[in-house]
mmCIF file of C-alpha atoms in Angstrom:
data_model
loop_
_atom_site.group_PDB
_atom_site.id
_atom_site.type_symbol
_atom_site.label_atom_id
_atom_site.label_comp_id
_atom_site.label_asym_id
_atom_site.label_seq_id
_atom_site.Cartn_x
_atom_site.Cartn_y
_atom_site.Cartn_z
ATOM 1 C CA MET A 16 0.173 0.083 -0.160
ATOM 2 C CA GLU A 17 0.928 3.751 -0.178
ATOM 3 C CA GLU A 18 1.547 5.885 2.073
ATOM 4 C CA GLN A 19 -0.782 9.121 2.538
ATOM 5 C CA PHE A 20 -1.703 11.934 4.522
ATOM 6 C CA VAL A 21 -4.557 14.829 4.019
ATOM 7 C CA LEU A 22 -3.226 18.463 3.390
ATOM 8 C CA ARG A 23 -5.344 20.987 4.840
ATOM 9 C CA VAL A 24 -3.875 24.469 3.417
ATOM 10 C CA PRO A 25 -5.597 27.644 3.836
ATOM 11 C CA PRO A 26 -7.712 29.185 0.821
ATOM 12 C CA SER A 27 -5.049 31.674 -0.875
ATOM 13 C CA VAL A 28 -2.033 28.643 -0.704
ATOM 14 C CA SER A 29 -4.956 26.056 -2.153
ATOM 15 C CA GLU A 30 -5.227 28.650 -5.259
ATOM 16 C CA ARG A 31 -1.855 28.710 -5.798
ATOM 17 C CA ILE A 32 -1.185 24.930 -5.405
ATOM 18 C CA GLU A 33 -3.950 24.932 -8.238
ATOM 19 C CA ARG A 34 -2.191 26.961 -10.363
ATOM 20 C CA LEU A 35 1.210 25.212 -9.934
ATOM 21 C CA LEU A 36 -0.175 21.702 -10.685
ATOM 22 C CA ASN A 37 -2.448 23.170 -13.768
ATOM 23 C CA GLU A 38 0.884 25.078 -15.345
ATOM 24 C CA ASN A 39 3.294 22.713 -17.319
ATOM 25 C CA ALA A 40 5.464 20.498 -15.389
ATOM 26 C CA SER A 41 8.305 21.759 -17.775
ATOM 27 C CA SER A 42 8.380 25.414 -16.069
ATOM 28 C CA SER A 43 11.120 24.767 -13.358
ATOM 29 C CA SER A 44 10.654 28.465 -11.555
ATOM 30 C CA GLU A 45 11.375 29.180 -8.531
ATOM 31 C CA GLU A 46 7.573 30.224 -8.197
ATOM 32 C CA ALA A 47 6.736 26.694 -8.479
ATOM 33 C CA SER A 48 8.705 24.946 -5.722
ATOM 34 C CA LEU A 49 6.996 23.278 -2.861
ATOM 35 C CA ASP A 50 8.927 21.934 0.378
ATOM 36 C CA LEU A 51 7.273 20.948 3.397
ATOM 37 C CA SER A 52 10.102 19.950 6.087
ATOM 38 C CA PHE A 53 9.842 19.154 10.130
ATOM 39 C CA SER A 54 11.263 20.090 13.075
ATOM 40 C CA GLU A 55 13.180 17.452 15.497
ATOM 41 C CA ASP A 56 9.956 16.787 17.577
ATOM 42 C CA GLY A 57 8.216 15.758 13.973
ATOM 43 C CA ARG A 58 5.117 17.541 14.637
ATOM 44 C CA THR A 59 5.792 21.016 13.742
ATOM 45 C CA GLY A 60 6.934 22.065 10.424
ATOM 46 C CA THR A 61 7.883 24.716 7.508
ATOM 47 C CA PHE A 62 5.335 24.819 4.409
ATOM 48 C CA VAL A 63 7.412 26.681 1.418
ATOM 49 C CA ILE A 64 5.701 27.539 -1.698
ATOM 50 C CA GLY A 65 7.741 29.643 -3.779
ATOM 51 C CA ASN A 66 8.839 32.078 -1.656
ATOM 52 C CA GLU A 67 6.463 32.473 1.030
ATOM 53 C CA ARG A 68 7.083 30.146 4.047
ATOM 54 C CA PHE A 69 3.553 28.804 6.388
ATOM 55 C CA PRO A 70 3.546 27.295 9.900
ATOM 56 C CA ALA A 71 2.357 23.445 9.526
ATOM 57 C CA SER A 72 1.498 21.070 12.057
ATOM 58 C CA LEU A 73 0.926 16.963 11.806
ATOM 59 C CA LEU A 74 -2.002 16.163 13.343
ATOM 60 C CA ASP A 75 -3.969 12.996 14.037
ATOM 61 C CA LEU A 76 -7.094 12.088 12.949
ATOM 62 C CA PRO A 77 -9.822 11.080 15.146
ATOM 63 C CA CYS A 78 -10.027 8.078 13.224
ATOM 64 C CA VAL A 79 -8.492 6.017 10.398
ATOM 65 C CA MET A 80 -9.776 7.039 6.698
ATOM 66 C CA GLU A 81 -9.598 4.623 3.666
ATOM 67 C CA SER A 82 -8.879 6.218 0.614
ATOM 68 C CA TYR A 83 -9.289 4.841 -3.371
ATOM 69 C CA LYS A 84 -8.370 4.882 -6.899
ATOM 70 C CA THR A 85 -10.084 3.988 -9.653
ATOM 71 C CA TYR A 86 -8.736 3.050 -13.326
ATOM 72 C CA ASP A 87 -12.310 2.743 -14.725
ATOM 73 C CA ASP A 88 -14.803 4.350 -12.823
ATOM 74 C CA ASN A 89 -16.530 1.095 -11.545
ATOM 75 C CA VAL A 90 -13.784 -0.654 -9.999
ATOM 76 C CA LEU A 91 -12.374 1.043 -6.280
ATOM 77 C CA ILE A 92 -9.043 -0.059 -5.387
ATOM 78 C CA LYS A 93 -7.728 0.543 -1.790
ATOM 79 C CA THR A 94 -4.624 2.487 -1.575
ATOM 80 C CA ALA A 95 -3.902 3.236 1.820
ATOM 81 C CA ASP A 96 -5.435 4.277 5.219
ATOM 82 C CA VAL A 97 -5.274 7.393 6.254
ATOM 83 C CA GLY A 98 -4.298 8.617 10.208
ATOM 84 C CA GLN A 99 -2.782 11.719 10.067
ATOM 85 C CA MET A 100 -3.245 15.337 8.084
ATOM 86 C CA ILE A 101 -0.851 17.891 8.132
ATOM 87 C CA MET A 102 -2.088 21.191 8.996
ATOM 88 C CA VAL A 103 -0.490 24.857 7.084
ATOM 89 C CA ARG A 104 -2.258 28.263 8.894
ATOM 90 C CA GLU A 105 -1.374 31.385 8.029
ATOM 91 C CA GLU A 106 1.658 33.534 10.407
ATOM 92 C CA ASP A 107 -1.011 34.886 12.342
ATOM 93 C CA ASP A 108 -3.040 31.809 13.533
ATOM 94 C CA PRO A 109 -2.794 29.977 16.564
ATOM 95 C CA ALA A 110 -0.532 26.477 16.512
ATOM 96 C CA PRO A 111 -3.012 23.558 17.803
ATOM 97 C CA GLU A 112 -2.286 22.957 21.521
ATOM 98 C CA GLU A 113 -3.039 19.490 21.218
ATOM 99 C CA VAL A 114 -1.718 16.235 18.596
ATOM 100 C CA GLU A 115 -4.563 15.035 17.638
ATOM 101 C CA TYR A 116 -7.700 16.689 15.670
ATOM 102 C CA ARG A 117 -11.228 17.111 17.004
ATOM 103 C CA HIS A 118 -12.990 17.285 13.921
ATOM 104 C CA GLY A 119 -13.078 14.501 10.730
ATOM 105 C CA LEU A 120 -12.991 15.609 7.210
ATOM 106 C CA THR A 121 -16.319 15.973 7.057
ATOM 107 C CA PRO A 122 -19.071 17.902 8.193
ATOM 108 C CA PRO A 123 -20.676 15.059 9.983
ATOM 109 C CA MET A 124 -17.860 14.172 11.726
ATOM 110 C CA ARG A 125 -17.409 17.107 13.597
ATOM 111 C CA ASP A 126 -16.364 17.293 17.216
ATOM 112 C CA ALA A 127 -15.833 13.290 16.809
ATOM 113 C CA ARG A 128 -14.406 12.193 19.511
ATOM 114 C CA LYS A 129 -16.880 14.041 21.415
ATOM 115 C CA ARG A 130 -20.259 12.809 19.984
ATOM 116 C CA ARG A 131 -19.217 9.409 18.226
ATOM 117 C CA PHE A 132 -17.115 7.186 20.735
ATOM 118 C CA ARG A 133 -17.045 6.164 24.145
ATOM 119 C CA ARG A 134 -15.426 7.735 26.725
ATOM 120 C CA GLU A 135 -12.250 6.598 28.062
ATOM 121 C CA PRO A 136 -13.051 5.032 31.797
ATOM 122 C CA ASP A 137 -11.466 6.816 34.519
ATOM 123 C CA LEU A 138 -9.538 4.014 35.971
ATOM 124 C CA ASN A 139 -6.508 4.349 39.066
ATOM 125 C CA PRO A 140 -3.604 3.720 37.557
ATOM 126 C CA GLU A 141 -2.685 1.423 41.524
ATOM 127 C CA LEU A 142 -5.437 -0.150 41.313
ATOM 128 C CA ILE A 143 -4.695 -1.812 37.427
ATOM 129 C CA GLN A 144 -1.522 -2.537 38.496
ATOM 130 C CA VAL A 145 -2.120 -4.429 41.672
ATOM 131 C CA VAL A 146 -4.826 -6.082 39.674
ATOM 132 C CA GLU A 147 -2.265 -6.738 36.786
ATOM 133 C CA LYS A 148 -0.151 -8.304 39.714
ATOM 134 C CA HIS A 149 -2.271 -10.872 40.802
ATOM 135 C CA LEU A 150 -3.662 -12.272 37.219
ATOM 136 C CA LEU A 151 0.458 -12.584 36.386
ATOM 137 C CA ASN A 152 0.673 -14.488 39.895
ATOM 138 C CA ILE A 153 -2.646 -16.198 38.959
ATOM 139 C CA MET A 154 -1.183 -17.222 35.554
ATOM 140 C CA SER A 155 2.415 -18.362 36.919
ATOM 141 C CA GLY A 156 0.642 -20.877 39.370
ATOM 142 C CA GLY A 157 0.811 -18.910 42.513
ATOM 143 C CA THR A 158 -2.535 -17.582 44.591
ATOM 144 C CA THR A 159 -3.294 -13.661 45.641
ATOM 145 C CA SER A 160 -2.327 -12.844 48.647
ATOM 146 C CA ASN A 161 -6.071 -11.245 49.784
ATOM 147 C CA VAL A 162 -8.318 -13.976 48.554
ATOM 148 C CA GLY A 163 -9.631 -16.714 51.232
ATOM 149 C CA VAL A 164 -11.153 -20.215 50.187
ATOM 150 C CA GLY A 165 -13.967 -21.977 52.014
ATOM 151 C CA LEU A 166 -17.122 -24.303 51.539
ATOM 152 C CA VAL A 167 -19.809 -22.799 50.821
ATOM 153 C CA GLU A 168 -23.680 -25.133 50.738
ATOM 154 C CA PRO A 169 -26.322 -24.312 48.832
ATOM 155 C CA ARG A 170 -29.410 -22.890 50.638
ATOM 156 C CA LYS A 171 -32.509 -25.207 49.946
ATOM 157 C CA ALA A 172 -35.711 -23.149 49.206
ATOM 158 C CA PRO A 173 -38.865 -24.812 51.193
ATOM 159 C CA VAL A 174 -41.202 -26.537 48.505
ATOM 160 C CA ALA A 175 -44.430 -25.401 48.760
ATOM 161 C CA PRO A 176 -47.335 -27.751 47.617
ATOM 162 C CA ALA A 177 -48.430 -26.844 43.724
ATOM 163 C CA ALA A 178 -51.791 -25.036 43.985
ATOM 164 C CA LYS A 179 -54.527 -26.125 41.889
ATOM 165 C CA PRO A 180 -55.891 -24.545 39.221
ATOM 166 C CA ASN A 181 -59.263 -22.635 39.787
ATOM 167 C CA VAL A 182 -61.499 -24.814 37.700
ATOM 168 C CA PRO A 183 -65.100 -25.576 39.344
ATOM 169 C CA GLU A 184 -66.253 -29.481 39.751
ATOM 170 C CA GLU A 185 -69.531 -30.766 37.835
ATOM 171 C CA ALA A 186 -72.540 -30.923 40.198
ATOM 172 C CA LYS A 187 -73.520 -34.263 40.629
ATOM 173 C CA ASN A 188 -77.271 -35.632 41.605
ATOM 174 C CA ASP A 189 -77.476 -38.602 44.501
ATOM 175 C CA GLY A 190 -77.018 -40.977 41.845
ATOM 176 C CA GLY A 191 -73.797 -39.989 41.021
ATOM 177 C CA GLU A 192 -74.657 -39.187 37.805
ATOM 178 C CA PRO A 193 -73.808 -35.343 35.940
ATOM 179 C CA GLU A 194 -77.062 -33.360 36.025
ATOM 180 C CA ARG A 195 -78.216 -32.864 32.814
ATOM 181 C CA SER A 196 -79.886 -29.640 31.814
ATOM 182 C CA GLU A 197 -83.461 -29.371 30.877
ATOM 183 C CA THR A 198 -82.214 -28.218 27.690
ATOM 184 C CA ASP A 199 -80.574 -31.155 26.288
ATOM 185 C CA ASP A 200 -81.429 -31.666 22.866
ATOM 186 C CA SER A 201 -79.993 -35.738 23.250
ATOM 187 C CA ASP A 202 -80.674 -38.498 21.700
ATOM 188 C CA ASP A 203 -83.750 -40.769 23.873
ATOM 189 C CA SER A 204 -83.099 -43.559 22.227
ATOM 190 C CA LEU A 205 -79.823 -44.392 23.238
ATOM 191 C CA ASP A 206 -81.358 -43.958 27.445
ATOM 192 C CA PRO A 207 -82.007 -46.819 29.330
ATOM 193 C CA GLU A 208 -84.325 -45.682 31.065
ATOM 194 C CA ASN A 209 -86.927 -45.341 28.497
#
């Protein structure tokens, strides 16, 4: 894969760069030179176009962005993962205070870290070191110093009798037969009393 970055420049500089790219490449004048150099910290530098110098800063983007290229307008080929941006600014603009750029490259990614990503938990570094030490001790076959071992018997819950459903019993007459309604339309030919 290729190595790529995003170059963000002020509008006046972008017009000059566009003019330089559109001109014939054979013209080698002093005005047609571009240069980018960084100081020893690797985060601040200078962008030179022609005879003008602009301060530049290397910033991390809030998330990794993929870049693609195409040869036939149908098939896209991934060329790189872009995670940094070089921001060129005017002389009077203040330098960014943080190493990570707060916003993404598009308007929906404005303030992306705060709006789209989970906040990092506030953990005590001393607690993390203690837990790490205990885990390493357990993994090496030892035990932790503040853990006790004991038998625990499960509690037995009292068994309650199962409740009967609330269903009425069939009413019976003195002969032990179920009562019949007077409007029963049954066949009397099967009845032995007749």
